[in-house]
């Protein structure tokens, strides 16, 4: 049986932390679907297509990874694509409450779906898309934190 995992998120933009989680997820699943949420409450900096393009550049041509966007409930999307695992990253205790609630709600909606939490490399634990956006906006160097294609996209967005 092919074990399919979904790694959902806003990825606005993808960071080295997301890339690390993609690599780690491949140890758990045969196929990984990185799923970009369309309808998140926040106002995104990048369009869904831009986020998919940045993810493609950052992840490269890994055959077991596919990229998709989804609208509506994650649990419904996971069911539709035949996934049995949701992967989420846990960086710090502050992530825990929201992630715990989300995992239980997704189980309520789709009982055979398991949420698995992965811890990123220790030197990436402080990293978040929102911090990367803020640093880039004020002209800080984000090149160590994101793929070069993402750094270029941020520079174009804020400083072109
Ligand atoms: O990277 P993020 O912003 O923390 O990802 C959050 C995301 C997109 C995974 C979450 O908001 C989500 O699953 N949205 C889809 C709508 C949904 O299913 N909401 C109920 C979650 S219990």
Short mmCIF file of N, CA, C and O in Angstrom, two decimals, residues 20-94:
data_model
loop_
_atom_site.label_atom_id
_atom_site.label_comp_id
_atom_site.label_asym_id
_atom_site.label_seq_id
_atom_site.Cartn_x
_atom_site.Cartn_y
_atom_site.Cartn_z
N UNK A 20 13.33 21.59 4.99
CA UNK A 20 13.83 20.58 5.93
C UNK A 20 12.70 19.58 6.27
O UNK A 20 12.91 18.38 6.30
N UNK A 21 11.50 20.11 6.50
CA UNK A 21 10.37 19.24 6.85
C UNK A 21 9.98 18.34 5.67
O UNK A 21 9.60 17.19 5.87
N UNK A 22 10.08 18.87 4.46
CA UNK A 22 9.77 18.04 3.29
C UNK A 22 10.72 16.84 3.26
O UNK A 22 10.30 15.69 3.11
N UNK A 23 12.00 17.09 3.45
CA UNK A 23 12.99 16.00 3.43
C UNK A 23 12.69 14.99 4.53
O UNK A 23 12.73 13.79 4.32
N UNK A 24 12.40 15.49 5.73
CA UNK A 24 12.13 14.58 6.84
C UNK A 24 10.85 13.77 6.60
O UNK A 24 10.77 12.59 6.96
N UNK A 25 9.85 14.38 5.99
CA UNK A 25 8.58 13.69 5.74
C UNK A 25 8.77 12.48 4.83
O UNK A 25 8.03 11.50 4.91
N UNK A 26 9.74 12.57 3.93
CA UNK A 26 9.94 11.48 2.99
C UNK A 26 10.42 10.20 3.68
O UNK A 26 10.34 9.12 3.11
N UNK A 27 10.86 10.33 4.92
CA UNK A 27 11.20 9.14 5.70
C UNK A 27 9.96 8.43 6.24
O UNK A 27 10.04 7.29 6.69
N UNK A 28 8.82 9.11 6.21
CA UNK A 28 7.59 8.55 6.79
C UNK A 28 6.62 8.05 5.74
O UNK A 28 5.76 7.23 6.04
N UNK A 29 6.71 8.61 4.55
CA UNK A 29 5.67 8.34 3.55
C UNK A 29 6.31 7.97 2.22
O UNK A 29 7.47 8.32 1.95
N UNK A 30 5.54 7.26 1.40
CA UNK A 30 6.03 6.94 0.06
C UNK A 30 5.88 8.13 -0.87
O UNK A 30 6.71 8.35 -1.74
N UNK A 31 4.77 8.85 -0.66
CA UNK A 31 4.52 10.06 -1.47
C UNK A 31 4.14 11.19 -0.56
O UNK A 31 3.43 10.99 0.43
N UNK A 32 4.61 12.37 -0.92
CA UNK A 32 4.28 13.55 -0.12
C UNK A 32 3.62 14.59 -1.03
O UNK A 32 4.15 14.91 -2.10
N UNK A 33 2.48 15.09 -0.58
CA UNK A 33 1.83 16.19 -1.30
C UNK A 33 2.00 17.45 -0.47
O UNK A 33 1.51 17.53 0.66
N UNK A 34 2.76 18.40 -0.99
CA UNK A 34 2.89 19.69 -0.32
C UNK A 34 1.71 20.53 -0.79
O UNK A 34 1.54 20.77 -2.00
N UNK A 35 0.86 20.90 0.16
CA UNK A 35 -0.44 21.49 -0.20
C UNK A 35 -0.53 22.94 0.26
O UNK A 35 -0.50 23.24 1.46
N UNK A 36 -0.65 23.82 -0.72
CA UNK A 36 -0.72 25.26 -0.44
C UNK A 36 -2.18 25.66 -0.23
O UNK A 36 -3.01 25.46 -1.12
N UNK A 37 -2.47 26.19 0.94
CA UNK A 37 -3.85 26.58 1.25
C UNK A 37 -4.21 27.85 0.52
O UNK A 37 -3.49 28.85 0.57
N UNK A 38 -5.36 27.82 -0.16
CA UNK A 38 -5.79 28.99 -0.93
C UNK A 38 -6.48 30.00 -0.03
O UNK A 38 -6.18 31.18 -0.04
N UNK A 39 -7.39 29.50 0.78
CA UNK A 39 -8.25 30.40 1.53
C UNK A 39 -7.87 30.54 2.98
O UNK A 39 -8.64 30.23 3.87
N UNK A 40 -6.66 30.98 3.24
CA UNK A 40 -6.31 31.22 4.63
C UNK A 40 -6.83 32.62 5.00
O UNK A 40 -7.00 33.47 4.14
N UNK A 41 -7.05 32.83 6.26
CA UNK A 41 -7.67 34.08 6.70
C UNK A 41 -6.78 35.28 6.39
O UNK A 41 -7.23 36.33 5.99
N UNK A 42 -5.46 35.03 6.55
CA UNK A 42 -4.53 36.15 6.37
C UNK A 42 -4.48 36.62 4.91
O UNK A 42 -4.80 35.88 4.01
N UNK A 43 -4.03 37.84 4.74
CA UNK A 43 -3.82 38.38 3.38
C UNK A 43 -2.43 37.95 2.94
O UNK A 43 -1.44 38.39 3.51
N UNK A 44 -2.32 37.06 1.95
CA UNK A 44 -0.99 36.57 1.59
C UNK A 44 -0.16 37.60 0.82
O UNK A 44 -0.71 38.46 0.13
N UNK A 45 1.15 37.50 0.96
CA UNK A 45 2.04 38.37 0.20
C UNK A 45 2.15 37.87 -1.24
O UNK A 45 2.21 38.66 -2.17
N UNK A 46 2.18 36.54 -1.40
CA UNK A 46 2.35 35.94 -2.73
C UNK A 46 1.08 35.20 -3.15
O UNK A 46 0.37 34.62 -2.30
N UNK A 47 0.83 35.18 -4.44
CA UNK A 47 -0.32 34.43 -4.96
C UNK A 47 -0.05 32.93 -4.78
O UNK A 47 1.10 32.50 -4.58
N UNK A 48 -1.10 32.14 -4.92
CA UNK A 48 -0.94 30.69 -4.80
C UNK A 48 0.05 30.18 -5.86
O UNK A 48 0.94 29.38 -5.56
N UNK A 49 -0.08 30.69 -7.09
CA UNK A 49 0.82 30.24 -8.16
C UNK A 49 2.27 30.61 -7.84
O UNK A 49 3.19 29.81 -8.05
N UNK A 50 2.47 31.81 -7.30
CA UNK A 50 3.85 32.21 -6.94
C UNK A 50 4.41 31.31 -5.85
O UNK A 50 5.58 30.91 -5.88
N UNK A 51 3.56 30.95 -4.89
CA UNK A 51 4.04 30.08 -3.80
C UNK A 51 4.36 28.67 -4.33
O UNK A 51 5.35 28.07 -3.94
N UNK A 52 3.52 28.19 -5.26
CA UNK A 52 3.81 26.88 -5.86
C UNK A 52 5.12 26.92 -6.64
O UNK A 52 5.94 26.00 -6.58
N UNK A 53 5.35 28.03 -7.37
CA UNK A 53 6.58 28.15 -8.16
C UNK A 53 7.81 28.19 -7.25
O UNK A 53 8.84 27.58 -7.53
N UNK A 54 7.69 28.93 -6.14
CA UNK A 54 8.83 29.00 -5.20
C UNK A 54 9.09 27.63 -4.57
O UNK A 54 10.25 27.22 -4.40
N UNK A 55 8.01 26.91 -4.24
CA UNK A 55 8.18 25.57 -3.66
C UNK A 55 8.86 24.64 -4.67
O UNK A 55 9.74 23.86 -4.31
N UNK A 56 8.44 24.74 -5.93
CA UNK A 56 9.05 23.89 -6.97
C UNK A 56 10.56 24.16 -7.06
O UNK A 56 11.36 23.23 -7.10
N UNK A 57 10.92 25.44 -7.02
CA UNK A 57 12.34 25.79 -7.09
C UNK A 57 13.07 25.28 -5.85
O UNK A 57 14.19 24.74 -5.94
N UNK A 58 12.45 25.41 -4.68
CA UNK A 58 13.13 25.07 -3.43
C UNK A 58 13.25 23.56 -3.23
O UNK A 58 14.25 23.07 -2.70
N UNK A 59 12.25 22.81 -3.68
CA UNK A 59 12.25 21.36 -3.45
C UNK A 59 12.96 20.63 -4.58
O UNK A 59 13.58 19.59 -4.38
N UNK A 60 12.88 21.20 -5.78
CA UNK A 60 13.54 20.57 -6.92
C UNK A 60 12.70 19.43 -7.46
O UNK A 60 11.52 19.29 -7.14
N UNK A 61 13.36 18.57 -8.25
CA UNK A 61 12.62 17.50 -8.93
C UNK A 61 12.63 16.21 -8.13
O UNK A 61 13.09 15.19 -8.61
N UNK A 62 12.13 16.24 -6.93
CA UNK A 62 12.03 15.02 -6.11
C UNK A 62 10.78 14.25 -6.57
O UNK A 62 9.67 14.76 -6.46
N UNK A 63 10.99 13.04 -7.07
CA UNK A 63 9.89 12.30 -7.72
C UNK A 63 8.75 11.96 -6.76
O UNK A 63 7.60 11.82 -7.18
N UNK A 64 9.07 11.80 -5.50
CA UNK A 64 8.02 11.40 -4.54
C UNK A 64 7.22 12.58 -3.99
O UNK A 64 6.30 12.40 -3.21
N UNK A 65 7.60 13.79 -4.40
CA UNK A 65 6.91 14.98 -3.88
C UNK A 65 6.09 15.63 -4.99
O UNK A 65 6.61 15.89 -6.08
N UNK A 66 4.82 15.89 -4.73
CA UNK A 66 4.05 16.70 -5.67
C UNK A 66 3.50 17.93 -4.95
O UNK A 66 3.41 17.95 -3.72
N UNK A 67 3.19 18.92 -5.74
CA UNK A 67 2.72 20.20 -5.18
C UNK A 67 1.30 20.44 -5.66
O UNK A 67 1.02 20.28 -6.85
N UNK A 68 0.44 20.83 -4.74
CA UNK A 68 -0.94 21.14 -5.11
C UNK A 68 -1.43 22.29 -4.27
O UNK A 68 -0.90 22.53 -3.18
N UNK A 69 -2.45 22.97 -4.76
CA UNK A 69 -3.14 23.93 -3.90
C UNK A 69 -4.46 23.31 -3.50
O UNK A 69 -4.95 22.39 -4.15
N UNK A 70 -5.02 23.80 -2.39
CA UNK A 70 -6.34 23.31 -2.00
C UNK A 70 -7.15 24.44 -1.40
O UNK A 70 -6.62 25.36 -0.80
N UNK A 71 -8.45 24.32 -1.62
CA UNK A 71 -9.39 25.30 -1.11
C UNK A 71 -10.31 24.56 -0.15
O UNK A 71 -10.61 23.40 -0.37
N UNK A 72 -10.77 25.20 0.89
CA UNK A 72 -11.70 24.54 1.80
C UNK A 72 -10.96 23.75 2.85
O UNK A 72 -9.82 24.05 3.21
N UNK A 73 -11.63 22.70 3.34
CA UNK A 73 -11.10 21.97 4.49
C UNK A 73 -9.93 21.05 4.11
O UNK A 73 -10.00 20.29 3.15
N UNK A 74 -8.90 21.11 4.95
CA UNK A 74 -7.75 20.23 4.76
C UNK A 74 -8.14 18.76 4.85
O UNK A 74 -7.67 17.93 4.07
N UNK A 75 -9.02 18.43 5.82
CA UNK A 75 -9.41 17.02 6.00
C UNK A 75 -10.08 16.48 4.73
O UNK A 75 -9.85 15.34 4.34
N UNK A 76 -10.88 17.31 4.08
CA UNK A 76 -11.55 16.88 2.84
C UNK A 76 -10.54 16.68 1.72
O UNK A 76 -10.61 15.74 0.96
N UNK A 77 -9.60 17.62 1.66
CA UNK A 77 -8.55 17.51 0.63
C UNK A 77 -7.75 16.22 0.85
O UNK A 77 -7.50 15.45 -0.09
N UNK A 78 -7.38 15.96 2.10
CA UNK A 78 -6.57 14.78 2.41
C UNK A 78 -7.32 13.50 2.02
O UNK A 78 -6.74 12.58 1.44
N UNK A 79 -8.62 13.49 2.33
CA UNK A 79 -9.44 12.32 1.99
C UNK A 79 -9.46 12.12 0.46
O UNK A 79 -9.28 11.04 -0.05
N UNK A 80 -9.66 13.24 -0.25
CA UNK A 80 -9.77 13.20 -1.71
C UNK A 80 -8.51 12.65 -2.38
O UNK A 80 -8.58 11.92 -3.36
N UNK A 81 -7.34 12.99 -1.81
CA UNK A 81 -6.09 12.55 -2.45
C UNK A 81 -5.59 11.22 -1.88
O UNK A 81 -4.52 10.75 -2.25
N UNK A 82 -6.35 10.64 -0.96
CA UNK A 82 -5.99 9.32 -0.43
C UNK A 82 -4.89 9.36 0.62
O UNK A 82 -4.22 8.35 0.86
N UNK A 83 -4.71 10.51 1.25
CA UNK A 83 -3.65 10.62 2.27
C UNK A 83 -4.13 10.05 3.60
O UNK A 83 -5.32 10.12 3.94
N UNK A 84 -3.19 9.48 4.35
CA UNK A 84 -3.52 8.98 5.70
C UNK A 84 -2.74 9.75 6.77
O UNK A 84 -2.96 9.54 7.95
N UNK A 85 -1.82 10.59 6.33
CA UNK A 85 -0.97 11.33 7.27
C UNK A 85 -0.98 12.82 6.93
O UNK A 85 -0.87 13.19 5.75
N UNK A 86 -1.11 13.65 7.97
CA UNK A 86 -0.88 15.09 7.82
C UNK A 86 0.43 15.39 8.55
O UNK A 86 0.59 15.00 9.72
N UNK A 87 1.33 16.06 7.89
CA UNK A 87 2.60 16.44 8.52
C UNK A 87 2.54 17.91 8.91
O UNK A 87 2.14 18.76 8.10
N UNK A 88 2.91 18.20 10.14
CA UNK A 88 3.05 19.59 10.56
C UNK A 88 4.37 19.72 11.32
O UNK A 88 4.82 18.79 11.98
N UNK A 89 4.95 20.92 11.26
CA UNK A 89 6.19 21.18 11.98
C UNK A 89 5.87 21.77 13.36
O UNK A 89 4.94 22.56 13.50
N UNK A 90 6.63 21.35 14.35
CA UNK A 90 6.52 21.94 15.71
C UNK A 90 7.87 22.54 16.04
O UNK A 90 8.86 21.83 16.15
N UNK A 91 7.89 23.87 16.17
CA UNK A 91 9.18 24.53 16.43
C UNK A 91 9.37 24.82 17.90
O UNK A 91 10.46 24.74 18.43
N UNK A 92 8.30 25.21 18.57
CA UNK A 92 8.42 25.64 19.96
C UNK A 92 7.10 25.36 20.66
O UNK A 92 6.10 25.05 20.02
N UNK A 93 7.13 25.49 21.98
CA UNK A 93 5.92 25.25 22.76
C UNK A 93 4.78 26.14 22.27
O UNK A 93 3.62 25.75 22.26
N UNK A 94 5.13 27.34 21.82
CA UNK A 94 4.09 28.29 21.37
C UNK A 94 3.30 27.75 20.18
O UNK A 94 2.17 28.17 19.96
#
